[in-house]
XYZ file of N, CA, C and O in Angstrom:
680
model
N 98.521 115.649 299.084
C 97.976 116.482 300.141
C 99.004 116.731 301.249
O 98.905 117.703 301.965
N 100.003 115.869 301.370
C 100.991 115.998 302.431
C 101.722 117.331 302.380
O 102.108 117.868 303.403
N 101.924 117.885 301.174
C 102.653 119.141 301.078
C 101.892 120.303 301.710
O 102.460 121.333 302.015
N 100.595 120.140 301.933
C 99.786 121.187 302.534
C 99.522 120.954 304.023
O 98.808 121.738 304.641
N 100.087 119.913 304.602
C 99.832 119.612 306.011
C 100.208 120.764 306.938
O 99.554 121.008 307.929
N 101.289 121.475 306.602
C 101.708 122.575 307.468
C 100.723 123.742 307.442
O 100.764 124.617 308.288
N 99.820 123.754 306.474
C 98.830 124.816 306.375
C 97.448 124.333 306.814
O 96.449 124.942 306.484
N 97.401 123.245 307.535
C 96.120 122.664 307.929
C 95.355 123.619 308.835
O 95.903 124.564 309.384
N 94.086 123.330 308.994
C 93.234 124.197 309.788
C 93.159 123.738 311.238
O 92.135 123.869 311.882
N 94.240 123.187 311.751
C 94.247 122.796 313.153
C 94.182 124.057 314.015
O 94.501 125.153 313.572
N 93.779 123.877 315.252
C 93.590 125.011 316.150
C 94.897 125.771 316.358
O 95.947 125.174 316.537
N 94.816 127.080 316.312
C 95.991 127.917 316.521
C 96.008 128.527 317.925
O 96.953 129.184 318.297
N 94.969 128.368 318.670
C 94.912 128.891 320.022
C 95.480 127.866 321.003
O 95.545 126.677 320.720
N 95.867 128.321 322.182
C 96.414 127.454 323.217
C 95.356 126.445 323.654
O 94.271 126.825 324.105
N 95.666 125.180 323.486
C 94.705 124.117 323.785
C 94.285 124.161 325.261
O 95.119 124.245 326.153
N 92.986 124.120 325.477
C 92.441 124.088 326.827
C 92.307 125.448 327.494
O 91.785 125.547 328.592
N 92.760 126.503 326.860
C 92.693 127.833 327.451
C 91.397 128.516 327.031
O 91.017 128.462 325.864
N 90.735 129.162 327.959
C 89.500 129.885 327.669
C 89.840 131.342 327.383
O 90.220 132.091 328.278
N 89.724 131.750 326.137
C 90.097 133.091 325.709
C 89.065 134.151 326.086
O 89.120 135.271 325.581
N 88.155 133.812 326.987
C 87.251 134.808 327.558
C 87.761 135.254 328.928
O 87.210 136.171 329.525
N 88.815 134.606 329.406
C 89.327 134.907 330.738
C 89.974 136.285 330.804
O 90.550 136.763 329.836
N 89.873 136.884 331.973
C 90.490 138.174 332.221
C 91.998 138.070 332.005
O 92.629 137.111 332.426
N 92.559 139.045 331.318
C 93.997 139.054 331.086
C 94.371 139.923 329.907
O 93.524 140.576 329.295
N 95.669 139.912 329.590
C 96.195 140.690 328.476
C 96.629 139.765 327.348
O 97.184 138.681 327.600
N 96.405 140.211 326.122
C 96.734 139.429 324.931
C 97.426 140.346 323.928
O 96.961 141.459 323.674
N 98.520 139.866 323.347
C 99.199 140.590 322.278
C 98.723 139.992 320.965
O 98.865 138.795 320.725
N 98.145 140.819 320.108
C 97.478 140.371 318.889
C 98.196 140.918 317.661
O 98.612 142.080 317.642
N 98.308 140.090 316.629
C 98.793 140.528 315.316
C 97.790 140.065 314.276
O 97.438 138.886 314.235
N 97.325 141.000 313.456
C 96.362 140.709 312.400
C 96.969 141.178 311.079
O 97.354 142.345 310.960
N 97.048 140.292 310.096
C 97.675 140.624 308.810
C 96.638 140.783 307.704
O 95.601 140.134 307.711
N 96.980 141.621 306.733
C 96.126 141.790 305.558
C 96.302 140.598 304.614
O 97.295 139.877 304.681
N 95.317 140.420 303.750
C 95.357 139.340 302.763
C 96.619 139.441 301.916
O 96.932 140.519 301.409
N 97.326 138.343 301.801
C 98.573 138.271 301.029
C 99.613 139.288 301.496
O 100.519 139.643 300.750
N 99.432 139.805 302.696
C 100.324 140.811 303.283
C 100.504 142.040 302.376
O 101.544 142.662 302.337
N 99.432 142.366 301.698
C 99.446 143.537 300.816
C 99.459 144.805 301.684
O 98.703 144.907 302.645
N 100.281 145.813 301.353
C 100.403 147.016 302.200
C 99.261 148.030 302.000
O 99.471 149.146 301.527
N 98.068 147.642 302.406
C 96.895 148.512 302.274
C 96.970 149.749 303.171
O 96.384 150.777 302.864
N 97.647 149.634 304.304
C 97.517 150.634 305.359
C 98.479 151.812 305.253
O 98.428 152.703 306.079
N 99.346 151.826 304.251
C 100.253 152.947 304.089
C 101.673 152.475 303.889
O 101.922 151.350 303.447
N 102.609 153.345 304.248
C 104.021 153.012 304.071
C 104.855 153.671 305.157
O 104.433 154.648 305.775
N 106.054 153.133 305.343
C 106.994 153.701 306.301
C 107.915 154.637 305.518
O 108.565 154.221 304.561
N 107.928 155.906 305.927
C 108.763 156.922 305.289
C 109.616 157.557 306.382
O 109.079 158.069 307.361
N 110.936 157.510 306.194
C 111.863 158.060 307.200
C 111.566 157.526 308.601
O 111.475 158.277 309.561
N 111.344 156.218 308.675
C 111.096 155.510 309.940
C 109.792 155.922 310.626
O 109.596 155.661 311.811
N 108.893 156.563 309.913
C 107.578 156.948 310.430
C 106.496 156.303 309.574
O 106.586 156.307 308.348
N 105.456 155.794 310.211
C 104.345 155.192 309.483
C 103.436 156.304 308.972
O 102.963 157.144 309.734
N 103.207 156.318 307.660
C 102.289 157.263 307.025
C 101.061 156.458 306.611
O 101.129 155.620 305.711
N 99.950 156.705 307.291
C 98.739 155.917 307.058
C 98.030 156.353 305.778
O 97.886 157.546 305.511
N 97.553 155.371 305.041
C 96.648 155.627 303.919
C 95.246 155.818 304.494
O 95.040 155.697 305.711
N 94.267 156.080 303.631
C 92.884 156.170 304.109
C 92.466 154.867 304.774
O 91.805 154.868 305.823
N 92.856 153.733 304.176
C 92.530 152.424 304.747
C 93.217 152.245 306.109
O 92.621 151.718 307.050
N 94.466 152.717 306.197
C 95.198 152.629 307.460
C 94.577 153.482 308.544
O 94.533 153.094 309.720
N 94.062 154.635 308.167
C 93.397 155.505 309.145
C 92.112 154.852 309.658
O 91.795 154.949 310.842
N 91.397 154.181 308.777
C 90.196 153.448 309.199
C 90.580 152.346 310.176
O 89.956 152.183 311.233
N 91.623 151.575 309.849
C 92.077 150.502 310.748
C 92.469 151.077 312.112
O 92.140 150.497 313.159
N 93.129 152.219 312.117
C 93.533 152.894 313.352
C 92.309 153.336 314.156
O 92.176 153.044 315.353
N 91.406 154.055 313.507
C 90.236 154.596 314.196
C 89.310 153.503 314.714
O 88.772 153.602 315.822
N 89.120 152.448 313.925
C 88.235 151.368 314.359
C 88.837 150.571 315.506
O 88.108 150.031 316.336
N 90.169 150.501 315.585
C 90.801 149.844 316.739
C 90.441 150.617 318.008
O 90.057 150.027 319.016
N 90.553 151.940 317.937
C 90.227 152.766 319.100
C 88.750 152.675 319.470
O 88.391 152.841 320.633
N 87.878 152.427 318.496
C 86.438 152.323 318.742
C 86.018 151.020 319.421
O 84.882 150.914 319.884
N 86.896 150.036 319.457
C 86.522 148.740 320.036
C 85.964 148.876 321.446
O 84.990 148.215 321.800
N 86.568 149.731 322.251
C 86.126 149.881 323.643
C 84.698 150.412 323.749
O 84.007 150.122 324.719
N 84.255 151.181 322.770
C 82.891 151.706 322.802
C 81.861 150.597 322.632
O 80.753 150.684 323.149
N 82.232 149.546 321.909
C 81.309 148.461 321.603
C 81.421 147.291 322.569
O 80.513 146.462 322.635
N 82.531 147.230 323.301
C 82.780 146.095 324.194
C 83.303 146.609 325.528
O 84.506 146.787 325.705
N 82.416 146.845 326.474
C 82.816 147.468 327.738
C 83.756 146.620 328.592
O 84.427 147.151 329.466
N 83.826 145.322 328.350
C 84.724 144.455 329.127
C 86.147 144.477 328.595
O 87.025 143.816 329.119
N 86.392 145.279 327.580
C 87.669 145.303 326.875
C 88.408 146.596 327.154
O 87.791 147.654 327.279
N 89.731 146.519 327.275
C 90.532 147.737 327.309
C 91.726 147.547 326.391
O 92.155 146.428 326.125
N 92.217 148.647 325.866
C 93.279 148.606 324.867
C 94.579 149.138 325.434
O 94.583 150.162 326.113
N 95.653 148.448 325.126
C 96.991 148.924 325.453
C 97.592 149.550 324.205
O 96.879 150.011 323.315
N 98.905 149.532 324.152
C 99.602 150.077 322.987
C 99.205 149.310 321.733
O 98.928 148.114 321.781
N 99.193 150.017 320.597
C 98.944 149.362 319.314
C 99.611 150.171 318.221
O 99.951 151.346 318.399
N 99.831 149.529 317.094
C 100.422 150.208 315.949
C 99.861 149.595 314.676
O 99.675 148.379 314.589
N 99.541 150.467 313.722
C 99.116 150.021 312.398
C 100.341 150.114 311.498
O 100.937 151.183 311.360
N 100.730 148.999 310.911
C 101.867 148.924 309.998
C 101.331 148.765 308.574
O 100.133 148.606 308.390
N 102.195 148.810 307.547
C 101.684 148.745 306.172
C 100.783 147.545 305.871
O 99.790 147.686 305.153
N 101.097 146.378 306.435
C 100.305 145.193 306.104
C 99.801 144.418 307.318
O 99.378 143.271 307.194
N 99.844 145.016 308.484
C 99.342 144.340 309.680
C 99.110 145.331 310.814
O 99.531 146.479 310.744
N 98.426 144.838 311.833
C 98.145 145.615 313.042
C 98.641 144.805 314.227
O 98.379 143.600 314.318
N 99.404 145.444 315.131
C 99.809 144.852 316.401
C 99.060 145.597 317.501
O 98.961 146.827 317.444
N 98.579 144.886 318.495
C 97.945 145.573 319.608
C 97.854 144.719 320.849
O 97.834 143.488 320.772
N 97.818 145.389 321.983
C 97.593 144.718 323.265
C 96.131 144.932 323.627
O 95.645 146.069 323.647
N 95.454 143.826 323.873
C 94.036 143.852 324.223
C 93.885 143.220 325.592
O 94.474 142.170 325.869
N 93.095 143.858 326.439
C 92.835 143.319 327.764
C 91.366 143.025 327.951
O 90.509 143.776 327.475
N 91.083 141.918 328.610
C 89.711 141.584 329.000
C 89.648 141.680 330.516
O 90.571 141.260 331.207
N 88.543 142.209 331.002
C 88.414 142.337 332.448
C 87.001 142.006 332.898
O 86.059 142.093 332.113
N 86.905 141.644 334.162
C 85.610 141.422 334.785
C 84.786 140.325 334.153
O 85.301 139.350 333.641
N 83.485 140.538 334.184
C 82.564 139.546 333.665
C 82.390 139.708 332.167
O 82.820 140.696 331.586
N 81.738 138.766 331.555
C 81.518 138.814 330.111
C 80.621 139.988 329.749
O 79.900 140.526 330.582
N 80.652 140.365 328.475
C 79.961 141.577 328.033
C 78.454 141.538 328.258
O 77.833 142.575 328.371
N 77.861 140.344 328.333
C 76.413 140.281 328.543
C 76.047 140.155 330.018
O 74.905 139.943 330.364
N 77.044 140.274 330.904
C 76.786 140.203 332.337
C 76.791 138.790 332.889
O 76.651 138.590 334.076
N 76.975 137.791 332.050
C 76.960 136.412 332.508
C 78.360 135.984 332.929
O 79.338 136.692 332.744
N 78.420 134.798 333.512
C 79.703 134.228 333.894
C 80.108 133.197 332.857
O 79.332 132.840 331.974
N 81.330 132.702 332.963
C 81.785 131.669 332.038
C 80.898 130.430 332.109
O 80.606 129.801 331.104
N 80.458 130.063 333.294
C 79.606 128.875 333.450
C 78.292 129.023 332.688
O 77.778 128.075 332.134
N 77.734 130.236 332.655
C 76.476 130.475 331.954
C 76.617 130.298 330.450
O 75.640 130.094 329.755
N 77.834 130.395 329.924
C 78.053 130.386 328.486
C 78.583 129.065 327.948
O 79.067 129.011 326.836
N 78.498 128.014 328.720
C 78.921 126.708 328.216
C 77.922 126.236 327.166
O 76.739 126.505 327.246
N 78.429 125.528 326.169
C 77.564 125.030 325.097
C 76.580 124.007 325.645
O 76.897 123.222 326.528
N 75.388 124.022 325.104
C 74.374 123.069 325.486
C 74.478 121.817 324.622
O 74.839 121.905 323.456
N 74.167 120.650 325.164
C 74.191 119.447 324.335
C 73.102 119.514 323.274
O 72.150 120.278 323.401
N 73.240 118.697 322.233
C 72.246 118.684 321.162
C 70.883 118.351 321.738
O 70.717 117.449 322.535
N 69.903 119.111 321.319
C 68.546 118.905 321.770
C 67.645 119.077 320.543
O 67.544 120.166 320.003
N 67.017 118.012 320.103
C 66.200 118.046 318.900
C 65.045 119.024 318.982
O 64.606 119.564 317.973
N 64.545 119.293 320.178
C 63.399 120.182 320.332
C 63.819 121.640 320.142
O 63.203 122.395 319.406
N 64.899 122.063 320.794
C 65.320 123.454 320.710
C 66.294 123.704 319.568
O 66.540 124.846 319.210
N 66.862 122.640 319.010
C 67.805 122.790 317.907
C 69.208 123.166 318.353
O 70.052 123.501 317.544
N 69.479 123.127 319.647
C 70.821 123.452 320.138
C 71.777 122.342 319.722
O 71.457 121.173 319.794
N 72.943 122.733 319.279
C 73.914 121.756 318.816
C 75.271 122.058 319.437
O 75.900 123.053 319.109
N 75.707 121.203 320.330
C 76.957 121.408 321.061
C 78.158 121.488 320.122
O 79.043 122.320 320.293
N 78.184 120.644 319.107
C 79.319 120.625 318.191
C 79.503 121.980 317.515
O 80.597 122.544 317.508
N 78.455 122.522 316.945
C 78.557 123.804 316.247
C 78.819 124.947 317.230
O 79.570 125.873 316.930
N 78.227 124.884 318.401
C 78.442 125.926 319.403
C 79.897 125.947 319.858
O 80.458 127.012 320.126
N 80.526 124.786 319.931
C 81.929 124.731 320.335
C 82.859 125.270 319.258
O 83.969 125.697 319.552
N 82.449 125.251 317.998
C 83.276 125.772 316.905
C 83.245 127.295 316.823
O 84.226 127.928 316.453
N 82.118 127.872 317.130
C 81.933 129.315 316.969
C 82.687 130.095 318.045
O 82.824 129.619 319.171
N 83.180 131.301 317.707
C 83.805 132.140 318.731
C 82.801 132.463 319.832
O 81.646 132.768 319.558
N 83.243 132.377 321.061
C 82.362 132.629 322.201
C 82.228 134.135 322.447
O 83.193 134.886 322.286
N 81.051 134.548 322.833
C 80.821 135.959 323.154
C 81.819 136.392 324.217
O 82.046 135.694 325.199
N 82.452 137.531 323.989
C 83.403 138.053 324.958
C 84.815 137.526 324.803
O 85.708 137.963 325.510
N 85.033 136.602 323.881
C 86.372 136.030 323.709
C 87.224 136.920 322.808
O 86.718 137.774 322.076
N 88.521 136.680 322.828
C 89.430 137.410 321.941
C 89.059 137.164 320.481
O 89.073 138.087 319.667
N 88.705 135.934 320.130
C 88.307 135.643 318.749
C 87.086 136.460 318.340
O 86.992 136.940 317.204
N 86.154 136.623 319.246
C 84.958 137.430 318.977
C 85.336 138.895 318.772
O 84.841 139.559 317.849
N 86.224 139.417 319.613
C 86.673 140.803 319.502
C 87.356 141.040 318.154
O 87.040 142.001 317.443
N 88.282 140.152 317.788
C 89.031 140.330 316.549
C 88.109 140.139 315.338
O 88.217 140.872 314.347
N 87.184 139.208 315.416
C 86.209 139.028 314.340
C 85.379 140.281 314.128
O 85.127 140.699 312.992
N 84.951 140.898 315.222
C 84.177 142.137 315.144
C 85.013 143.244 314.505
O 84.549 143.961 313.614
N 86.255 143.389 314.946
C 87.148 144.415 314.395
C 87.372 144.207 312.904
O 87.230 145.149 312.109
N 87.706 142.997 312.515
C 87.974 142.722 311.107
C 86.734 142.968 310.245
O 86.819 143.527 309.150
N 85.583 142.576 310.740
C 84.337 142.749 309.994
C 83.987 144.217 309.795
O 83.672 144.656 308.682
N 84.036 145.007 310.871
C 83.663 146.411 310.757
C 84.676 147.190 309.905
O 84.284 148.032 309.099
N 85.961 146.884 310.074
C 86.996 147.529 309.243
C 86.784 147.202 307.771
O 86.854 148.084 306.906
N 86.558 145.931 307.492
C 86.399 145.497 306.102
C 85.249 146.224 305.425
O 85.394 146.704 304.295
N 84.116 146.315 306.096
C 82.959 146.998 305.504
C 83.271 148.447 305.176
O 82.952 148.935 304.081
N 83.903 149.146 306.103
C 84.205 150.557 305.870
C 85.290 150.727 304.805
O 85.166 151.570 303.912
N 86.334 149.937 304.879
C 87.424 150.063 303.909
C 86.926 149.755 302.504
O 87.245 150.474 301.551
N 86.115 148.720 302.354
C 85.596 148.381 301.022
C 84.673 149.464 300.471
O 84.543 149.609 299.262
N 84.041 150.223 301.365
C 83.146 151.279 300.893
C 83.902 152.507 300.385
O 83.349 153.296 299.634
N 85.172 152.666 300.773
C 85.934 153.847 300.355
C 87.133 153.530 299.464
O 87.704 154.432 298.867
N 87.514 152.270 299.380
C 88.743 151.905 298.678
C 88.474 151.397 297.264
O 87.434 150.804 296.984
N 89.444 151.613 296.404
C 89.373 151.050 295.050
C 90.071 149.688 294.999
O 89.935 148.967 294.025
N 90.817 149.358 296.034
C 91.528 148.070 296.126
C 90.592 147.006 296.697
O 89.752 147.299 297.547
N 90.747 145.750 296.284
C 89.923 144.654 296.836
C 90.466 144.212 298.198
O 91.237 143.269 298.295
N 90.082 144.912 299.253
C 90.636 144.695 300.595
C 90.215 143.365 301.210
O 89.082 142.916 301.036
N 91.118 142.783 301.990
C 90.809 141.590 302.769
C 91.846 141.353 303.845
O 92.936 141.921 303.830
N 91.494 140.511 304.801
C 92.395 140.104 305.883
C 92.795 138.653 305.673
O 92.063 137.890 305.048
N 93.906 138.261 306.282
C 94.197 136.832 306.371
C 93.128 136.229 307.273
O 92.610 136.888 308.167
N 92.783 134.962 307.050
C 91.661 134.373 307.785
C 91.826 134.303 309.309
O 90.854 134.288 310.023
N 93.019 134.265 309.811
C 93.207 134.110 311.256
C 93.986 135.288 311.816
O 94.228 136.270 311.139
N 94.386 135.158 313.057
C 95.236 136.153 313.699
C 96.192 135.422 314.628
O 95.975 134.273 314.994
N 97.266 136.095 314.994
C 98.225 135.522 315.929
C 97.994 136.147 317.293
O 97.747 137.350 317.396
N 98.069 135.338 318.333
C 97.928 135.885 319.681
C 99.029 135.351 320.583
O 99.599 134.299 320.338
N 99.309 136.125 321.596
C 100.231 135.719 322.657
C 99.583 136.133 323.955
O 99.247 137.313 324.158
N 99.372 135.167 324.839
C 98.836 135.483 326.165
C 99.976 136.113 326.956
O 101.049 135.517 327.089
N 99.769 137.316 327.454
C 100.797 138.001 328.244
C 100.661 137.514 329.680
O 99.666 137.815 330.341
N 101.643 136.774 330.138
C 101.532 136.078 331.424
C 102.074 136.850 332.616
O 101.765 136.526 333.758
N 102.946 137.842 332.370
C 103.523 138.562 333.496
C 104.012 139.944 333.058
O 104.003 140.279 331.875
N 104.468 140.721 334.026
C 104.921 142.089 333.785
C 106.129 142.117 332.847
O 106.238 142.996 331.997
N 107.034 141.164 332.988
C 108.232 141.113 332.142
C 107.842 140.977 330.674
O 108.375 141.681 329.807
N 106.923 140.059 330.365
C 106.470 139.881 328.988
C 105.822 141.152 328.454
O 106.056 141.539 327.306
N 105.021 141.800 329.281
C 104.373 143.038 328.856
C 105.404 144.101 328.518
O 105.304 144.768 327.488
N 106.418 144.259 329.355
C 107.460 145.261 329.089
C 108.241 144.934 327.830
O 108.581 145.830 327.061
N 108.519 143.668 327.581
C 109.233 143.279 326.360
C 108.411 143.600 325.118
O 108.954 144.052 324.110
N 107.109 143.398 325.182
C 106.230 143.687 324.038
C 106.097 145.194 323.833
O 106.172 145.689 322.712
N 105.918 145.925 324.918
C 105.719 147.374 324.808
C 106.961 148.109 324.333
O 106.861 149.182 323.758
N 108.128 147.539 324.594
C 109.373 148.207 324.184
C 109.883 147.542 322.959
O 110.690 147.770 322.269
């Protein structure tokens, strides 16, 4: 089992950071096995396939479904999507971070703190990316002859200042 330790399911997010907080995040999402579902680069230009056009259009639709979210620059590449995502203001349901803390286990109501802490929190980056991947997958599978899928996780970078943002955008 030691040979698989580097692929363990340990947390990939910044420990102790609340990904529902207002700020900018640079996100990379890869397709399963890095298969080039989304098209190809021809003469240094990305030519989107039907699947790539869906990934592009659904990225732009995120703001319609999540009013606390805004989108920066993004690009769909043959086997992945890069994008800047911003969260602002209060959570999407109008509550504050304090209102969304997990409740301790309660046998009467069935609330379970352990499971609640594992699940992506409403309004978090993980929730946003999960929604995007889910909606894209459903549409792509309905039109594609290829067995489409995403890698199980995504990569994120918290953009901490203007310099980092400019480096990512350029």
